[in-house]
Amino acid sequence: MYGTAPDAEVPGGREDDDLDESLRNIEQAVRTAQRAFDEIGRCNRMLDHAQESGDEAIRELDELLLRREHAAAPAFLDRLDALAAEVARSEADRTVVRRILFGEDEDELADAVGAQAVPRLTADDLPRLPTVHDVEDPGDSTLEDMWERDQALASRQHEVRRERTRIAADHLRTVTTRAVESFGTPGATAALLVEARRAYVLWASCVR
């Protein structure tokens, strides 16, 4: 019997197959990485868009506060909530992709940022409105004296109401601005937007 048997292994054949398989694996890994980086790029664009929209929203809020248009604020906050939810979904995708690419786990960082203290403001924190009980009564007084005391009290009440409104408005703007700035950490954004709702109710009670 001479020659090579039909089913004999051709030298180098297995090495070629192994090389082809390695090249295919490398090509697949490169494609997977490219898709992952494309997804990160999409998340970046989403975050940039959200920041721009949020900055525009803050400018709108400034106008609402200036004009004391409390009735328009809920719709404004609804828009921010929807935008924040869209960013949260995008950032969840980013976390998965980064975990696949780099083995990073951003949950602990996000939780830490989300757990940061959110500034609070309640009606008890606002200056107290003066009442007639805060006005000293000298006892025997004329009608003119009583009228002057009433006028002074009304003037003081007006000043305090303005100050209460200013403090509440500043708080609403502060937490809303911080919410927009924290879009990259959805946990923090959610907590700040919850406080923004409370801040709106407090501010509206001051301007009504």
PDB file of C-alpha atoms in Angstrom:
ATOM      1  CA  MET A   1       0.000   0.000   0.000  1.00  0.00           C
ATOM      2  CA  TYR A   2       1.469   3.235  -1.137  1.00  0.00           C
ATOM      3  CA  GLY A   3       0.359   6.873  -0.915  1.00  0.00           C
ATOM      4  CA  THR A   4      -1.767   8.600   1.700  1.00  0.00           C
ATOM      5  CA  ALA A   5      -4.905   7.014   3.093  1.00  0.00           C
ATOM      6  CA  PRO A   6      -8.085   8.907   2.086  1.00  0.00           C
ATOM      7  CA  ASP A   7      -8.988   9.764   5.672  1.00  0.00           C
ATOM      8  CA  ALA A   8      -5.497  10.544   6.830  1.00  0.00           C
ATOM      9  CA  GLU A   9      -5.067  13.887   8.626  1.00  0.00           C
ATOM     10  CA  VAL A  10      -3.429  16.493   6.440  1.00  0.00           C
ATOM     11  CA  PRO A  11      -0.514  18.084   8.293  1.00  0.00           C
ATOM     12  CA  GLY A  12      -1.335  21.594   9.382  1.00  0.00           C
ATOM     13  CA  GLY A  13      -5.069  21.195   8.730  1.00  0.00           C
ATOM     14  CA  ARG A  14      -6.060  21.359  12.394  1.00  0.00           C
ATOM     15  CA  GLU A  15      -3.853  24.370  12.975  1.00  0.00           C
ATOM     16  CA  ASP A  16      -5.548  26.169  10.086  1.00  0.00           C
ATOM     17  CA  ASP A  17      -8.980  25.371  11.513  1.00  0.00           C
ATOM     18  CA  ASP A  18      -7.915  26.601  14.935  1.00  0.00           C
ATOM     19  CA  LEU A  19      -6.560  29.805  13.394  1.00  0.00           C
ATOM     20  CA  ASP A  20      -9.770  30.396  11.469  1.00  0.00           C
ATOM     21  CA  GLU A  21     -11.796  29.849  14.620  1.00  0.00           C
ATOM     22  CA  SER A  22      -9.581  32.283  16.551  1.00  0.00           C
ATOM     23  CA  LEU A  23      -9.948  34.896  13.841  1.00  0.00           C
ATOM     24  CA  ARG A  24     -13.727  34.477  13.863  1.00  0.00           C
ATOM     25  CA  ASN A  25     -13.776  34.851  17.645  1.00  0.00           C
ATOM     26  CA  ILE A  26     -11.650  37.984  17.425  1.00  0.00           C
ATOM     27  CA  GLU A  27     -13.880  39.419  14.715  1.00  0.00           C
ATOM     28  CA  GLN A  28     -16.983  38.680  16.783  1.00  0.00           C
ATOM     29  CA  ALA A  29     -15.398  40.259  19.868  1.00  0.00           C
ATOM     30  CA  VAL A  30     -14.500  43.381  17.879  1.00  0.00           C
ATOM     31  CA  ARG A  31     -18.050  43.659  16.553  1.00  0.00           C
ATOM     32  CA  THR A  32     -19.479  43.196  20.033  1.00  0.00           C
ATOM     33  CA  ALA A  33     -17.169  45.858  21.440  1.00  0.00           C
ATOM     34  CA  GLN A  34     -18.081  48.221  18.607  1.00  0.00           C
ATOM     35  CA  ARG A  35     -21.786  47.752  19.290  1.00  0.00           C
ATOM     36  CA  ALA A  36     -21.135  48.352  22.979  1.00  0.00           C
ATOM     37  CA  PHE A  37     -19.235  51.572  22.317  1.00  0.00           C
ATOM     38  CA  ASP A  38     -21.983  52.665  19.912  1.00  0.00           C
ATOM     39  CA  GLU A  39     -24.478  52.095  22.724  1.00  0.00           C
ATOM     40  CA  ILE A  40     -22.374  54.173  25.109  1.00  0.00           C
ATOM     41  CA  GLY A  41     -22.283  56.892  22.457  1.00  0.00           C
ATOM     42  CA  ARG A  42     -26.071  56.795  22.275  1.00  0.00           C
ATOM     43  CA  CYS A  43     -26.294  57.100  26.057  1.00  0.00           C
ATOM     44  CA  ASN A  44     -23.920  60.060  25.975  1.00  0.00           C
ATOM     45  CA  ARG A  45     -26.045  61.796  23.370  1.00  0.00           C
ATOM     46  CA  MET A  46     -29.168  61.106  25.393  1.00  0.00           C
ATOM     47  CA  LEU A  47     -27.556  62.581  28.509  1.00  0.00           C
ATOM     48  CA  ASP A  48     -26.344  65.647  26.606  1.00  0.00           C
ATOM     49  CA  HIS A  49     -29.828  66.173  25.181  1.00  0.00           C
ATOM     50  CA  ALA A  50     -31.354  65.814  28.649  1.00  0.00           C
ATOM     51  CA  GLN A  51     -28.932  68.358  30.103  1.00  0.00           C
ATOM     52  CA  GLU A  52     -29.736  70.850  27.358  1.00  0.00           C
ATOM     53  CA  SER A  53     -33.480  70.312  27.789  1.00  0.00           C
ATOM     54  CA  GLY A  54     -33.107  70.565  31.552  1.00  0.00           C
ATOM     55  CA  ASP A  55     -31.179  73.832  31.306  1.00  0.00           C
ATOM     56  CA  GLU A  56     -33.920  75.215  29.086  1.00  0.00           C
ATOM     57  CA  ALA A  57     -36.511  74.047  31.601  1.00  0.00           C
ATOM     58  CA  ILE A  58     -34.733  75.902  34.403  1.00  0.00           C
ATOM     59  CA  ARG A  59     -34.935  79.100  32.358  1.00  0.00           C
ATOM     60  CA  GLU A  60     -38.663  78.477  31.953  1.00  0.00           C
ATOM     61  CA  LEU A  61     -38.950  77.920  35.690  1.00  0.00           C
ATOM     62  CA  ASP A  62     -37.318  81.276  36.329  1.00  0.00           C
ATOM     63  CA  GLU A  63     -40.065  82.908  34.278  1.00  0.00           C
ATOM     64  CA  LEU A  64     -42.781  80.980  36.112  1.00  0.00           C
ATOM     65  CA  LEU A  65     -41.377  82.027  39.475  1.00  0.00           C
ATOM     66  CA  LEU A  66     -41.005  85.622  38.393  1.00  0.00           C
ATOM     67  CA  ARG A  67     -44.591  85.793  37.150  1.00  0.00           C
ATOM     68  CA  ARG A  68     -45.823  83.682  40.107  1.00  0.00           C
ATOM     69  CA  GLU A  69     -47.611  81.327  37.700  1.00  0.00           C
ATOM     70  CA  HIS A  70     -48.100  78.512  40.180  1.00  0.00           C
ATOM     71  CA  ALA A  71     -50.804  76.845  38.071  1.00  0.00           C
ATOM     72  CA  ALA A  72     -48.292  76.147  35.285  1.00  0.00           C
ATOM     73  CA  ALA A  73     -45.703  74.491  37.540  1.00  0.00           C
ATOM     74  CA  PRO A  74     -47.220  70.959  37.745  1.00  0.00           C
ATOM     75  CA  ALA A  75     -47.050  70.499  33.967  1.00  0.00           C
ATOM     76  CA  PHE A  76     -43.482  71.750  34.060  1.00  0.00           C
ATOM     77  CA  LEU A  77     -42.570  69.195  36.721  1.00  0.00           C
ATOM     78  CA  ASP A  78     -44.326  66.459  34.731  1.00  0.00           C
ATOM     79  CA  ARG A  79     -42.013  67.227  31.811  1.00  0.00           C
ATOM     80  CA  LEU A  80     -38.966  66.936  34.039  1.00  0.00           C
ATOM     81  CA  ASP A  81     -40.209  63.631  35.443  1.00  0.00           C
ATOM     82  CA  ALA A  82     -40.654  62.232  31.929  1.00  0.00           C
ATOM     83  CA  LEU A  83     -37.224  63.438  30.878  1.00  0.00           C
ATOM     84  CA  ALA A  84     -35.633  61.965  34.005  1.00  0.00           C
ATOM     85  CA  ALA A  85     -37.332  58.610  33.367  1.00  0.00           C
ATOM     86  CA  GLU A  86     -35.960  58.532  29.819  1.00  0.00           C
ATOM     87  CA  VAL A  87     -32.471  59.275  31.085  1.00  0.00           C
ATOM     88  CA  ALA A  88     -32.804  56.614  33.803  1.00  0.00           C
ATOM     89  CA  ARG A  89     -33.560  53.954  31.187  1.00  0.00           C
ATOM     90  CA  SER A  90     -30.606  55.085  29.094  1.00  0.00           C
ATOM     91  CA  GLU A  91     -28.263  55.096  32.076  1.00  0.00           C
ATOM     92  CA  ALA A  92     -29.403  51.582  33.023  1.00  0.00           C
ATOM     93  CA  ASP A  93     -28.358  50.471  29.528  1.00  0.00           C
ATOM     94  CA  ARG A  94     -25.005  52.203  29.986  1.00  0.00           C
ATOM     95  CA  THR A  95     -24.425  50.344  33.265  1.00  0.00           C
ATOM     96  CA  VAL A  96     -25.046  46.985  31.591  1.00  0.00           C
ATOM     97  CA  VAL A  97     -22.736  47.813  28.699  1.00  0.00           C
ATOM     98  CA  ARG A  98     -19.924  49.012  30.948  1.00  0.00           C
ATOM     99  CA  ARG A  99     -20.277  45.911  33.068  1.00  0.00           C
ATOM    100  CA  ILE A 100     -19.850  43.789  29.931  1.00  0.00           C
ATOM    101  CA  LEU A 101     -16.951  45.824  28.587  1.00  0.00           C
ATOM    102  CA  PHE A 102     -15.002  46.617  31.717  1.00  0.00           C
ATOM    103  CA  GLY A 103     -16.524  44.565  34.488  1.00  0.00           C
ATOM    104  CA  GLU A 104     -17.495  47.784  36.258  1.00  0.00           C
ATOM    105  CA  ASP A 105     -20.391  47.885  38.662  1.00  0.00           C
ATOM    106  CA  GLU A 106     -21.721  51.410  39.078  1.00  0.00           C
ATOM    107  CA  ASP A 107     -24.608  50.448  41.369  1.00  0.00           C
ATOM    108  CA  GLU A 108     -22.709  51.290  44.532  1.00  0.00           C
ATOM    109  CA  LEU A 109     -21.709  54.714  43.192  1.00  0.00           C
ATOM    110  CA  ALA A 110     -25.234  55.468  42.019  1.00  0.00           C
ATOM    111  CA  ASP A 111     -26.677  54.397  45.378  1.00  0.00           C
ATOM    112  CA  ALA A 112     -24.175  56.562  47.231  1.00  0.00           C
ATOM    113  CA  VAL A 113     -25.014  59.621  45.145  1.00  0.00           C
ATOM    114  CA  GLY A 114     -28.741  58.920  45.391  1.00  0.00           C
ATOM    115  CA  ALA A 115     -28.474  58.675  49.162  1.00  0.00           C
ATOM    116  CA  GLN A 116     -26.935  62.119  49.519  1.00  0.00           C
ATOM    117  CA  ALA A 117     -28.941  64.498  51.666  1.00  0.00           C
ATOM    118  CA  VAL A 118     -31.636  66.315  49.719  1.00  0.00           C
ATOM    119  CA  PRO A 119     -32.272  69.893  50.939  1.00  0.00           C
ATOM    120  CA  ARG A 120     -35.626  70.134  52.690  1.00  0.00           C
ATOM    121  CA  LEU A 121     -37.931  73.037  53.369  1.00  0.00           C
ATOM    122  CA  THR A 122     -41.265  73.048  55.188  1.00  0.00           C
ATOM    123  CA  ALA A 123     -43.721  75.714  56.222  1.00  0.00           C
ATOM    124  CA  ASP A 124     -42.211  75.610  59.700  1.00  0.00           C
ATOM    125  CA  ASP A 125     -38.892  76.758  58.240  1.00  0.00           C
ATOM    126  CA  LEU A 126     -40.428  79.935  56.827  1.00  0.00           C
ATOM    127  CA  PRO A 127     -40.697  83.221  58.731  1.00  0.00           C
ATOM    128  CA  ARG A 128     -43.834  83.318  60.847  1.00  0.00           C
ATOM    129  CA  LEU A 129     -46.558  85.741  59.824  1.00  0.00           C
ATOM    130  CA  PRO A 130     -47.138  88.333  62.564  1.00  0.00           C
ATOM    131  CA  THR A 131     -50.624  88.637  64.030  1.00  0.00           C
ATOM    132  CA  VAL A 132     -52.468  91.201  66.103  1.00  0.00           C
ATOM    133  CA  HIS A 133     -51.142  89.437  69.179  1.00  0.00           C
ATOM    134  CA  ASP A 134     -47.636  90.552  68.212  1.00  0.00           C
ATOM    135  CA  VAL A 135     -48.629  94.225  68.263  1.00  0.00           C
ATOM    136  CA  GLU A 136     -48.103  95.997  71.529  1.00  0.00           C
ATOM    137  CA  ASP A 137     -51.248  97.670  72.805  1.00  0.00           C
ATOM    138  CA  PRO A 138     -50.455 100.711  74.937  1.00  0.00           C
ATOM    139  CA  GLY A 139     -53.873 100.514  76.521  1.00  0.00           C
ATOM    140  CA  ASP A 140     -55.758 103.766  76.205  1.00  0.00           C
ATOM    141  CA  SER A 141     -55.378 104.793  72.578  1.00  0.00           C
ATOM    142  CA  THR A 142     -57.224 106.786  70.010  1.00  0.00           C
ATOM    143  CA  LEU A 143     -58.809 105.495  66.845  1.00  0.00           C
ATOM    144  CA  GLU A 144     -55.900 107.026  64.980  1.00  0.00           C
ATOM    145  CA  ASP A 145     -53.445 105.010  67.075  1.00  0.00           C
ATOM    146  CA  MET A 146     -55.381 101.804  66.375  1.00  0.00           C
ATOM    147  CA  TRP A 147     -55.469 102.602  62.664  1.00  0.00           C
ATOM    148  CA  GLU A 148     -51.713 103.176  62.619  1.00  0.00           C
ATOM    149  CA  ARG A 149     -51.081  99.891  64.423  1.00  0.00           C
ATOM    150  CA  ASP A 150     -53.282  98.071  61.905  1.00  0.00           C
ATOM    151  CA  GLN A 151     -51.439  99.671  59.029  1.00  0.00           C
ATOM    152  CA  ALA A 152     -48.063  98.774  60.523  1.00  0.00           C
ATOM    153  CA  LEU A 153     -49.193  95.174  61.028  1.00  0.00           C
ATOM    154  CA  ALA A 154     -50.494  94.897  57.465  1.00  0.00           C
ATOM    155  CA  SER A 155     -47.221  96.314  56.138  1.00  0.00           C
ATOM    156  CA  ARG A 156     -45.196  93.861  58.201  1.00  0.00           C
ATOM    157  CA  GLN A 157     -47.359  90.951  57.094  1.00  0.00           C
ATOM    158  CA  HIS A 158     -46.865  91.951  53.482  1.00  0.00           C
ATOM    159  CA  GLU A 159     -43.082  91.997  53.933  1.00  0.00           C
ATOM    160  CA  VAL A 160     -43.089  88.592  55.605  1.00  0.00           C
ATOM    161  CA  ARG A 161     -45.288  87.094  52.868  1.00  0.00           C
ATOM    162  CA  ARG A 162     -42.846  88.365  50.261  1.00  0.00           C
ATOM    163  CA  GLU A 163     -39.945  86.853  52.181  1.00  0.00           C
ATOM    164  CA  ARG A 164     -41.747  83.517  52.583  1.00  0.00           C
ATOM    165  CA  THR A 165     -42.462  83.462  48.843  1.00  0.00           C
ATOM    166  CA  ARG A 166     -38.850  84.285  48.001  1.00  0.00           C
ATOM    167  CA  ILE A 167     -37.470  81.549  50.242  1.00  0.00           C
ATOM    168  CA  ALA A 168     -39.890  78.956  48.858  1.00  0.00           C
ATOM    169  CA  ALA A 169     -39.139  79.985  45.265  1.00  0.00           C
ATOM    170  CA  ASP A 170     -35.390  79.811  45.842  1.00  0.00           C
ATOM    171  CA  HIS A 171     -35.757  76.333  47.314  1.00  0.00           C
ATOM    172  CA  LEU A 172     -37.849  75.135  44.377  1.00  0.00           C
ATOM    173  CA  ARG A 173     -35.282  76.443  41.922  1.00  0.00           C
ATOM    174  CA  THR A 174     -32.388  74.949  43.900  1.00  0.00           C
ATOM    175  CA  VAL A 175     -33.735  71.405  44.054  1.00  0.00           C
ATOM    176  CA  THR A 176     -34.919  71.518  40.438  1.00  0.00           C
ATOM    177  CA  THR A 177     -31.532  72.740  39.231  1.00  0.00           C
ATOM    178  CA  ARG A 178     -29.767  70.050  41.223  1.00  0.00           C
ATOM    179  CA  ALA A 179     -32.113  67.435  39.755  1.00  0.00           C
ATOM    180  CA  VAL A 180     -31.173  68.489  36.229  1.00  0.00           C
ATOM    181  CA  GLU A 181     -27.470  68.509  37.098  1.00  0.00           C
ATOM    182  CA  SER A 182     -27.740  64.985  38.539  1.00  0.00           C
ATOM    183  CA  PHE A 183     -29.371  63.361  35.484  1.00  0.00           C
ATOM    184  CA  GLY A 184     -26.346  61.041  35.205  1.00  0.00           C
ATOM    185  CA  THR A 185     -27.244  59.514  38.590  1.00  0.00           C
ATOM    186  CA  PRO A 186     -30.965  58.693  38.351  1.00  0.00           C
ATOM    187  CA  GLY A 187     -31.299  57.835  42.048  1.00  0.00           C
ATOM    188  CA  ALA A 188     -30.302  61.349  43.042  1.00  0.00           C
ATOM    189  CA  THR A 189     -32.495  62.862  40.348  1.00  0.00           C
ATOM    190  CA  ALA A 190     -35.566  60.972  41.552  1.00  0.00           C
ATOM    191  CA  ALA A 191     -35.060  62.068  45.165  1.00  0.00           C
ATOM    192  CA  LEU A 192     -34.589  65.698  44.153  1.00  0.00           C
ATOM    193  CA  LEU A 193     -37.672  65.709  41.929  1.00  0.00           C
ATOM    194  CA  VAL A 194     -39.754  64.358  44.809  1.00  0.00           C
ATOM    195  CA  GLU A 195     -38.584  67.299  46.902  1.00  0.00           C
ATOM    196  CA  ALA A 196     -39.307  69.622  43.965  1.00  0.00           C
ATOM    197  CA  ARG A 197     -42.955  68.545  44.141  1.00  0.00           C
ATOM    198  CA  ARG A 198     -43.079  69.383  47.841  1.00  0.00           C
ATOM    199  CA  ALA A 199     -41.309  72.678  47.165  1.00  0.00           C
ATOM    200  CA  TYR A 200     -43.880  73.568  44.514  1.00  0.00           C
ATOM    201  CA  VAL A 201     -46.780  72.972  46.920  1.00  0.00           C
ATOM    202  CA  LEU A 202     -45.108  75.163  49.527  1.00  0.00           C
ATOM    203  CA  TRP A 203     -44.341  77.936  47.038  1.00  0.00           C
ATOM    204  CA  ALA A 204     -47.873  77.834  45.620  1.00  0.00           C
ATOM    205  CA  SER A 205     -49.320  78.185  49.118  1.00  0.00           C
ATOM    206  CA  CYS A 206     -47.239  81.351  49.538  1.00  0.00           C
ATOM    207  CA  VAL A 207     -48.330  83.047  46.336  1.00  0.00           C
ATOM    208  CA  ARG A 208     -52.009  82.165  46.377  1.00  0.00           C
TER     209      ARG A 208
END
